[in-house]
Short mmCIF file of C-alpha atoms in Angstrom, two decimals:
data_model
loop_
_atom_site.label_atom_id
_atom_site.label_comp_id
_atom_site.label_asym_id
_atom_site.label_seq_id
_atom_site.Cartn_x
_atom_site.Cartn_y
_atom_site.Cartn_z
CA MET A 1 -102.44 0.90 95.73
CA HIS A 2 -102.43 4.36 94.14
CA THR A 3 -105.96 5.78 92.80
CA VAL A 4 -105.70 8.35 90.45
CA ALA A 5 -108.46 10.60 89.50
CA VAL A 6 -108.73 11.27 85.25
CA LEU A 7 -110.98 14.22 84.95
CA SER A 8 -111.79 17.38 82.24
CA LEU A 9 -114.50 20.38 83.12
CA LYS A 10 -115.30 20.34 79.27
CA GLY A 11 -116.72 17.32 77.75
CA GLY A 12 -115.71 15.55 74.73
CA VAL A 13 -111.92 15.63 75.30
CA GLY A 14 -111.58 11.50 75.91
CA LYS A 15 -111.37 10.70 79.45
CA THR A 16 -112.86 7.97 79.46
CA THR A 17 -110.96 6.88 76.93
CA VAL A 18 -107.83 7.43 78.46
CA VAL A 19 -109.63 5.51 81.04
CA LEU A 20 -109.71 2.76 79.17
CA GLY A 21 -105.89 3.21 77.70
CA LEU A 22 -104.68 3.29 80.88
CA ALA A 23 -106.49 -0.07 81.97
CA SER A 24 -105.18 -1.99 78.30
CA ALA A 25 -102.18 -1.30 79.74
CA ALA A 26 -101.97 -2.05 82.91
CA MET A 27 -103.79 -5.12 81.98
CA ARG A 28 -101.02 -5.98 79.52
CA ARG A 29 -98.38 -5.17 82.17
CA GLY A 30 -100.00 -7.65 84.81
CA VAL A 31 -101.37 -4.75 86.82
CA ARG A 32 -104.52 -5.44 88.98
CA THR A 33 -106.73 -2.34 88.04
CA LEU A 34 -110.01 -1.15 89.09
CA VAL A 35 -112.08 0.98 87.43
CA VAL A 36 -114.39 3.34 89.23
CA ASP A 37 -117.25 4.62 86.77
CA LEU A 38 -118.50 7.37 88.48
CA ASP A 39 -119.82 9.25 84.89
CA PRO A 40 -123.50 8.91 85.02
CA GLN A 41 -123.08 8.44 80.93
CA CYS A 42 -121.70 4.62 82.33
CA ASN A 43 -119.43 4.38 78.73
CA ALA A 44 -116.54 2.72 80.92
CA THR A 45 -118.80 0.36 81.90
CA ALA A 46 -120.38 -0.31 78.61
CA CYS A 47 -117.01 -1.03 76.99
CA LEU A 48 -115.61 -3.49 79.78
CA GLU A 49 -118.36 -5.18 79.62
CA PRO A 50 -119.34 -6.43 83.33
CA ASP A 51 -121.58 -8.99 83.80
CA ASP A 52 -124.60 -8.03 85.42
CA THR A 53 -124.59 -6.54 89.56
CA ALA A 54 -126.57 -6.78 92.63
CA LYS A 55 -125.30 -3.02 93.05
CA GLU A 56 -124.00 -0.26 91.36
CA LEU A 57 -122.11 3.00 91.91
CA GLY A 58 -125.61 4.92 93.42
CA ASP A 59 -126.04 1.79 96.05
CA VAL A 60 -122.06 2.74 97.09
CA LEU A 61 -122.50 5.99 97.52
CA ALA A 62 -126.36 6.26 99.50
CA ASP A 63 -124.41 3.01 101.61
CA PRO A 64 -119.84 1.96 100.91
CA THR A 65 -120.19 -0.60 103.61
CA PRO A 66 -117.89 -3.69 102.26
CA GLU A 67 -120.85 -5.96 101.26
CA VAL A 68 -122.86 -2.96 99.15
CA LEU A 69 -119.36 -2.59 97.26
CA ARG A 70 -118.55 -6.00 96.45
CA ALA A 71 -122.16 -6.23 94.57
CA ALA A 72 -121.46 -3.64 92.88
CA VAL A 73 -117.61 -4.57 91.52
CA ALA A 74 -117.32 -7.19 88.82
CA PRO A 75 -114.63 -8.80 87.32
CA SER A 76 -114.15 -7.03 83.05
CA ALA A 77 -115.38 -9.24 79.86
CA TRP A 78 -110.90 -8.01 79.44
CA GLY A 79 -109.62 -10.23 81.73
CA GLU A 80 -108.52 -11.09 85.21
CA GLU A 81 -106.25 -8.10 85.76
CA VAL A 82 -109.01 -5.22 85.55
CA ASP A 83 -112.23 -4.94 87.59
CA VAL A 84 -115.24 -2.29 87.34
CA LEU A 85 -117.14 -0.54 90.41
CA VAL A 86 -119.90 -0.57 87.82
CA GLY A 87 -121.80 2.98 86.67
CA SER A 88 -125.50 3.80 86.91
CA GLU A 89 -127.23 6.09 85.21
CA ASP A 90 -129.56 7.44 89.19
CA GLY A 91 -125.71 7.75 90.03
CA GLU A 92 -126.66 12.08 88.69
CA LEU A 93 -128.86 12.09 92.02
CA HIS A 94 -125.27 12.09 93.86
CA ASN A 95 -123.66 15.09 91.69
CA GLY A 96 -125.65 17.58 92.85
CA HIS A 97 -124.25 20.22 95.66
CA HIS A 98 -125.03 19.32 98.62
CA PRO A 99 -124.66 21.37 102.14
CA ASP A 100 -123.39 18.51 103.50
CA ASP A 101 -120.14 17.78 102.40
CA GLY A 102 -119.59 15.00 104.77
CA GLN A 103 -121.28 12.95 101.78
CA LEU A 104 -117.74 13.49 99.63
CA ALA A 105 -115.75 11.25 102.03
CA ARG A 106 -118.13 8.20 100.66
CA LEU A 107 -116.27 7.29 97.98
CA THR A 108 -113.22 6.83 99.77
CA THR A 109 -114.37 4.78 102.64
CA ALA A 110 -115.84 2.40 99.84
CA LEU A 111 -112.36 2.64 98.36
CA SER A 112 -110.77 2.32 101.81
CA ARG A 113 -112.63 -1.63 101.93
CA LEU A 114 -110.95 -2.47 98.57
CA ASP A 115 -109.13 -5.27 100.39
CA GLU A 116 -111.47 -6.78 102.01
CA LEU A 117 -112.82 -8.17 98.64
CA ILE A 118 -110.03 -9.62 97.66
CA ALA A 119 -109.83 -13.70 97.62
CA ASP A 120 -107.35 -16.02 98.92
CA GLY A 121 -104.34 -15.90 96.38
CA GLU A 122 -105.44 -12.84 94.41
CA LEU A 123 -103.85 -10.05 94.13
CA PRO A 124 -104.90 -6.76 95.84
CA TYR A 125 -105.41 -4.04 93.15
CA GLN A 126 -103.02 -2.12 92.38
CA LEU A 127 -103.96 0.96 90.41
CA VAL A 128 -107.88 2.29 90.89
CA LEU A 129 -109.00 4.76 88.21
CA LEU A 130 -112.16 6.86 88.49
CA ASP A 131 -113.50 7.90 85.49
CA CYS A 132 -114.91 11.44 86.33
CA PRO A 133 -118.11 13.07 84.88
CA PRO A 134 -117.41 16.39 82.74
CA SER A 135 -118.12 18.72 85.26
CA LEU A 136 -117.59 19.83 89.20
CA GLY A 137 -120.80 18.29 91.28
CA ARG A 138 -120.38 15.95 93.95
CA LEU A 139 -118.91 12.86 91.83
CA THR A 140 -116.04 14.52 90.50
CA ARG A 141 -115.37 16.24 94.07
CA SER A 142 -115.89 12.65 96.21
CA ALA A 143 -113.19 11.60 93.00
CA LEU A 144 -110.44 14.58 93.96
CA VAL A 145 -111.18 13.70 97.96
CA ALA A 146 -110.15 9.98 97.08
CA ALA A 147 -107.79 10.02 94.52
CA ASP A 148 -103.46 10.40 95.23
CA ARG A 149 -103.33 11.91 91.96
CA ALA A 150 -105.01 14.07 89.35
CA LEU A 151 -104.98 13.59 85.50
CA LEU A 152 -106.13 16.17 83.53
CA VAL A 153 -107.24 15.18 79.52
CA THR A 154 -107.70 17.88 77.45
CA GLU A 155 -107.89 18.57 73.40
CA PRO A 156 -106.09 20.79 71.65
CA THR A 157 -108.60 23.10 70.88
CA ILE A 158 -108.77 26.47 73.02
CA PHE A 159 -112.14 25.43 74.14
CA ALA A 160 -111.00 22.13 75.65
CA VAL A 161 -107.88 24.67 77.04
CA SER A 162 -110.15 26.77 78.87
CA GLY A 163 -111.64 23.64 80.50
CA VAL A 164 -108.69 21.98 81.56
CA GLN A 165 -107.65 25.51 83.29
CA ARG A 166 -110.65 25.30 85.45
CA ALA A 167 -110.36 21.12 86.33
CA PHE A 168 -106.67 22.16 87.29
CA GLU A 169 -108.01 24.72 89.89
CA ALA A 170 -110.85 22.48 91.06
CA VAL A 171 -107.82 20.30 92.16
CA GLN A 172 -105.94 22.87 94.04
CA ALA A 173 -108.89 23.68 95.69
CA GLU A 174 -110.32 20.37 96.64
CA ARG A 175 -106.39 19.71 97.59
CA GLU A 176 -106.86 22.82 100.22
CA SER A 177 -110.48 22.08 101.60
CA SER A 178 -109.89 18.70 102.19
CA ASN A 179 -107.47 16.34 100.09
CA PRO A 180 -104.06 17.39 101.22
CA ARG A 181 -102.57 14.53 99.45
CA LEU A 182 -104.03 15.53 95.69
CA GLN A 183 -101.17 16.29 94.03
CA PRO A 184 -101.74 16.87 90.22
CA LEU A 185 -99.96 13.92 88.00
CA GLY A 186 -100.26 16.04 84.91
CA VAL A 187 -101.93 17.25 81.60
CA VAL A 188 -102.74 15.04 79.25
CA VAL A 189 -103.53 16.09 75.28
CA ASN A 190 -105.50 14.00 73.41
CA ARG A 191 -106.44 13.28 70.29
CA VAL A 192 -103.50 15.18 68.31
CA ARG A 193 -102.56 16.12 64.78
CA PRO A 194 -98.87 16.84 64.75
CA ARG A 195 -99.68 18.11 60.89
CA SER A 196 -102.22 20.58 62.27
CA HIS A 197 -100.69 23.67 62.87
CA GLU A 198 -103.40 24.58 65.12
CA HIS A 199 -102.64 21.60 67.47
CA GLN A 200 -99.33 22.75 67.19
CA PHE A 201 -100.07 26.22 68.80
CA ARG A 202 -102.52 24.88 71.50
CA ILE A 203 -99.97 22.37 72.79
CA GLU A 204 -97.48 25.25 73.09
CA GLU A 205 -99.98 27.15 75.10
CA LEU A 206 -101.18 24.39 77.32
CA ARG A 207 -96.93 24.19 77.86
CA GLU A 208 -96.68 27.86 78.30
CA ILE A 209 -99.82 28.00 81.17
CA PHE A 210 -98.90 24.23 82.94
CA GLY A 211 -95.43 23.63 82.34
CA PRO A 212 -93.91 20.42 82.96
CA LEU A 213 -97.12 19.26 83.98
CA VAL A 214 -97.69 18.77 80.32
CA MET A 215 -97.04 15.02 79.13
CA PRO A 216 -94.14 14.38 77.26
CA VAL A 217 -96.65 11.96 75.45
CA ALA A 218 -99.52 12.92 73.90
CA LEU A 219 -102.41 10.82 72.50
CA PRO A 220 -102.32 10.55 68.69
CA ASP A 221 -106.06 11.04 66.64
CA ARG A 222 -106.07 7.28 65.51
CA LEU A 223 -109.83 5.80 64.12
CA ALA A 224 -108.56 2.14 65.65
CA VAL A 225 -109.33 4.54 69.14
CA GLN A 226 -112.93 4.57 68.15
CA GLN A 227 -113.34 1.09 67.01
CA ALA A 228 -111.40 -0.89 69.35
CA GLN A 229 -113.73 0.53 71.84
CA GLY A 230 -117.05 -0.02 69.62
CA ALA A 231 -115.03 -3.62 69.73
CA CYS A 232 -115.45 -3.51 73.48
CA MET A 233 -112.14 -4.33 72.86
CA PRO A 234 -108.68 -3.41 74.54
CA ILE A 235 -106.48 -0.88 72.80
CA HIS A 236 -103.49 -3.41 73.13
CA GLN A 237 -105.62 -6.36 71.59
CA TRP A 238 -107.11 -4.96 68.83
CA GLY A 239 -103.66 -4.58 66.39
CA THR A 240 -103.98 -1.88 63.75
CA PRO A 241 -100.43 0.26 63.52
CA GLY A 242 -102.58 3.28 65.03
CA ALA A 243 -103.96 1.11 67.70
CA ARG A 244 -99.97 -0.01 68.34
CA GLU A 245 -99.47 3.79 68.05
CA VAL A 246 -101.75 4.29 70.54
CA ALA A 247 -100.97 1.59 72.68
CA LEU A 248 -97.68 2.86 73.63
CA ALA A 249 -98.39 6.09 74.29
CA PHE A 250 -100.34 4.55 76.81
CA ASN A 251 -97.74 2.73 77.65
CA LEU A 252 -96.07 5.44 78.60
CA LEU A 253 -98.78 7.03 80.54
CA LEU A 254 -99.12 4.46 82.88
CA ALA A 255 -95.41 4.16 83.37
CA ARG A 256 -95.30 7.61 85.19
CA ALA A 257 -98.81 7.22 86.79
CA LEU A 258 -97.45 4.20 88.21
CA ARG A 259 -93.80 5.87 89.44
CA ALA A 260 -95.73 8.70 91.20
CA GLY A 261 -97.59 5.89 92.66
CA ARG A 262 -94.47 4.65 93.98
CA ALA A 263 -93.16 7.93 95.27
CA ASP A 264 -96.46 8.49 96.90
CA ARG A 265 -95.74 5.91 99.58
CA TYR A 266 -92.17 7.10 100.10
CA ALA A 267 -92.69 11.11 100.90
CA GLU A 268 -94.66 12.93 102.86
CA PRO A 269 -97.13 15.40 100.71
CA GLU A 270 -95.74 17.47 98.47
CA GLU A 271 -96.01 21.46 98.77
CA PHE A 272 -98.69 23.08 96.19
CA ASP A 273 -96.93 25.31 93.49
CA GLU A 274 -98.82 28.34 94.07
CA ASP A 275 -96.72 29.74 90.69
CA GLU A 276 -98.48 27.40 88.83
CA PHE A 277 -102.10 27.10 89.75
CA GLU A 278 -101.58 31.16 89.41
CA GLU A 279 -100.67 31.12 85.54
CA ALA A 280 -103.35 28.83 85.62
CA SER A 281 -105.75 31.41 86.58
CA GLU A 282 -104.64 34.29 84.70
#
């Protein structure tokens, strides 16, 4: 099981869009996936349309037992390959700062018990996607404690670039303090318009800061993304030319995530490249 936290410390950059696109690509590939909706806005839950559950994310964080976890996870309406740990608006109650950092491990504890949810004949989860809120509270920190990799999402705008720098620093801090296996998966640039000189300038700026961590594939700005989400459908099933273009980009992004997962299983935790983070902080 490979766990990826998808985050940005600036709202509105399409973080949940990236989670849903990866889930859609995973479903197409037959990779059984769990989406954990940590964002109190619950947009991922709304788009995946699971059946009503007896428990939600807030209940799991308060009591991460197998029974509570089982009651908070439901199949999505997309297909049997994608399940949802259902988000909750009261998850915001778990997002404040708290002197007891032991609470940060509750999500990790819950996810370690996922195999207990698997019925006879079912495949185990191969990929867990953590949809983080756009802030560095306990919910995002809990995700970084639980994750193997962190995928940072940004738009090609000046304020979004600043937000991804702060997110990168947060990954470094959490790795040093509590999760030495955590590695950056990379930076994905969303809603790119290839003919925009401003967008190309910001992408080059990101490459100067983050180097090869900037994903070679960017996500194009296409109306089909909003249309598919409005219809609560996977982008791979929308069927328009724009949707096919975006779906291909998500296929490539998923392939990189899965390769990283295979590498993590057979390697010791890598040393963090301090030089990269110093550049990101300047």
